[in-house]
């Protein structure tokens, strides 16, 4: 799992299944998700 942030500062939590052990996304990588399954969750924390 990791978070992505776009240029509008929108944060998206991403979970990727079936990666090889020791593989993953690192800072600065580009990520393409060809068939995303999206769910939207609204929440607040400490009034923010």
Coordinates of N, CA and C in Angstrom, one line a residue:
X1 N 0.8 -1.2 0.0 CA 0.0 0.0 0.0 C 0.9 1.2 0.0
X2 N 0.4 2.3 -0.6 CA 1.1 3.5 -0.7 C 0.1 4.6 -1.0
X3 N 0.5 5.9 -0.8 CA -0.3 7.0 -1.1 C 0.3 7.7 -2.3
X4 N -0.6 8.2 -3.2 CA -0.2 9.1 -4.3 C -0.8 10.4 -4.1
X5 N -0.1 11.5 -4.5 CA -0.6 12.8 -4.4 C -0.4 13.5 -5.8
X6 N -1.5 14.1 -6.3 CA -1.3 14.7 -7.6 C -1.0 16.2 -7.4
X7 N -0.8 16.9 -8.6 CA -0.4 18.3 -8.5 C -1.4 19.2 -7.8
X8 N -2.7 18.8 -7.7 CA -3.7 19.5 -6.9 C -3.7 19.2 -5.4
X9 N -2.7 18.4 -5.0 CA -2.6 17.9 -3.6 C -3.7 17.0 -3.2
X10 N -4.3 16.3 -4.1 CA -5.3 15.3 -3.8 C -4.6 14.0 -3.4
X11 N -4.9 13.4 -2.3 CA -4.2 12.2 -1.8 C -5.1 11.0 -2.1
X12 N -4.5 10.0 -2.6 CA -5.2 8.7 -2.9 C -4.4 7.6 -2.3
X13 N -5.1 6.7 -1.5 CA -4.4 5.5 -1.0 C -4.6 4.4 -2.0
X14 N -3.5 3.7 -2.2 CA -3.4 2.7 -3.3 C -3.0 1.4 -2.6
X15 N -3.7 0.3 -2.9 CA -3.2 -1.1 -2.5 C -3.0 -1.9 -3.8
X16 N -1.8 -2.5 -3.9 CA -1.5 -3.3 -5.0 C -1.2 -4.7 -4.5
X17 N -1.9 -5.6 -5.2 CA -1.8 -7.0 -4.9 C -0.9 -7.8 -5.9
X18 N -0.3 -8.9 -5.5 CA 0.5 -9.8 -6.3 C 1.8 -9.2 -6.8
X19 N 2.5 -8.3 -6.0 CA 3.8 -7.8 -6.4 C 4.8 -8.9 -5.9
X20 N 5.9 -9.0 -6.6 CA 7.0 -9.8 -6.2 C 7.6 -9.3 -4.9
X21 N 8.1 -10.2 -4.1 CA 8.7 -9.9 -2.8 C 9.9 -8.9 -3.1
X22 N 9.9 -7.8 -2.3 CA 10.9 -6.8 -2.4 C 10.7 -5.8 -3.5
X23 N 9.5 -5.9 -4.2 CA 9.2 -4.9 -5.3 C 8.2 -3.9 -4.7
X24 N 8.2 -2.8 -5.3 CA 7.2 -1.8 -4.9 C 7.4 -0.4 -5.6
X25 N 6.7 0.5 -5.2 CA 6.8 1.9 -5.7 C 7.7 2.7 -4.8
X26 N 8.6 3.5 -5.4 CA 9.5 4.4 -4.7 C 9.2 5.8 -5.1
X27 N 9.6 6.7 -4.2 CA 9.4 8.2 -4.5 C 9.9 8.6 -5.8
X28 N 9.0 9.3 -6.6 CA 9.4 9.7 -7.9 C 8.9 8.8 -9.0
X29 N 8.5 7.6 -8.7 CA 8.0 6.7 -9.7 C 6.7 7.2 -10.3
X30 N 6.4 6.9 -11.6 CA 5.2 7.2 -12.2 C 4.3 5.9 -12.1
X31 N 3.0 6.0 -11.9 CA 2.2 4.9 -11.7 C 1.0 5.0 -12.6
X32 N 0.7 3.9 -13.4 CA -0.4 3.9 -14.3 C -1.3 2.7 -13.8
X33 N -2.6 3.0 -13.6 CA -3.6 2.0 -13.1 C -4.6 1.8 -14.2
X34 N -4.5 0.8 -15.1 CA -5.3 0.7 -16.3 C -6.8 0.4 -16.0
X35 N -7.1 -0.4 -14.9 CA -8.5 -0.7 -14.6 C -8.7 -0.4 -13.1
X36 N -8.7 0.8 -12.6 CA -8.8 1.1 -11.2 C -10.2 0.7 -10.6
X37 N -10.2 0.3 -9.4 CA -11.5 0.1 -8.6 C -11.4 1.2 -7.6
X38 N -12.3 2.2 -7.6 CA -12.2 3.3 -6.7 C -13.4 3.3 -5.8
X39 N -13.1 3.7 -4.5 CA -14.1 4.0 -3.5 C -13.7 5.3 -2.9
X40 N -14.7 6.1 -2.6 CA -14.5 7.4 -2.0 C -14.9 7.4 -0.6
X41 N -14.0 7.8 0.3 CA -14.3 7.9 1.7 C -14.0 9.3 2.2
X42 N -15.1 10.0 2.8 CA -14.9 11.3 3.4 C -14.7 11.1 4.9
X43 N -13.8 11.8 5.5 CA -13.6 11.8 6.9 C -12.9 13.1 7.4
X44 N -13.0 13.3 8.7 CA -12.3 14.4 9.3 C -11.5 13.9 10.5
X45 N -10.5 14.6 10.8 CA -9.6 14.3 11.9 C -9.3 15.6 12.7
X46 N -9.7 15.6 13.9 CA -9.4 16.8 14.7 C -10.0 18.1 14.1
X47 N -11.2 18.0 13.5 CA -11.9 19.1 12.9 C -11.3 19.5 11.6
X48 N -10.4 18.8 11.0 CA -9.9 19.2 9.7 C -10.5 18.4 8.6

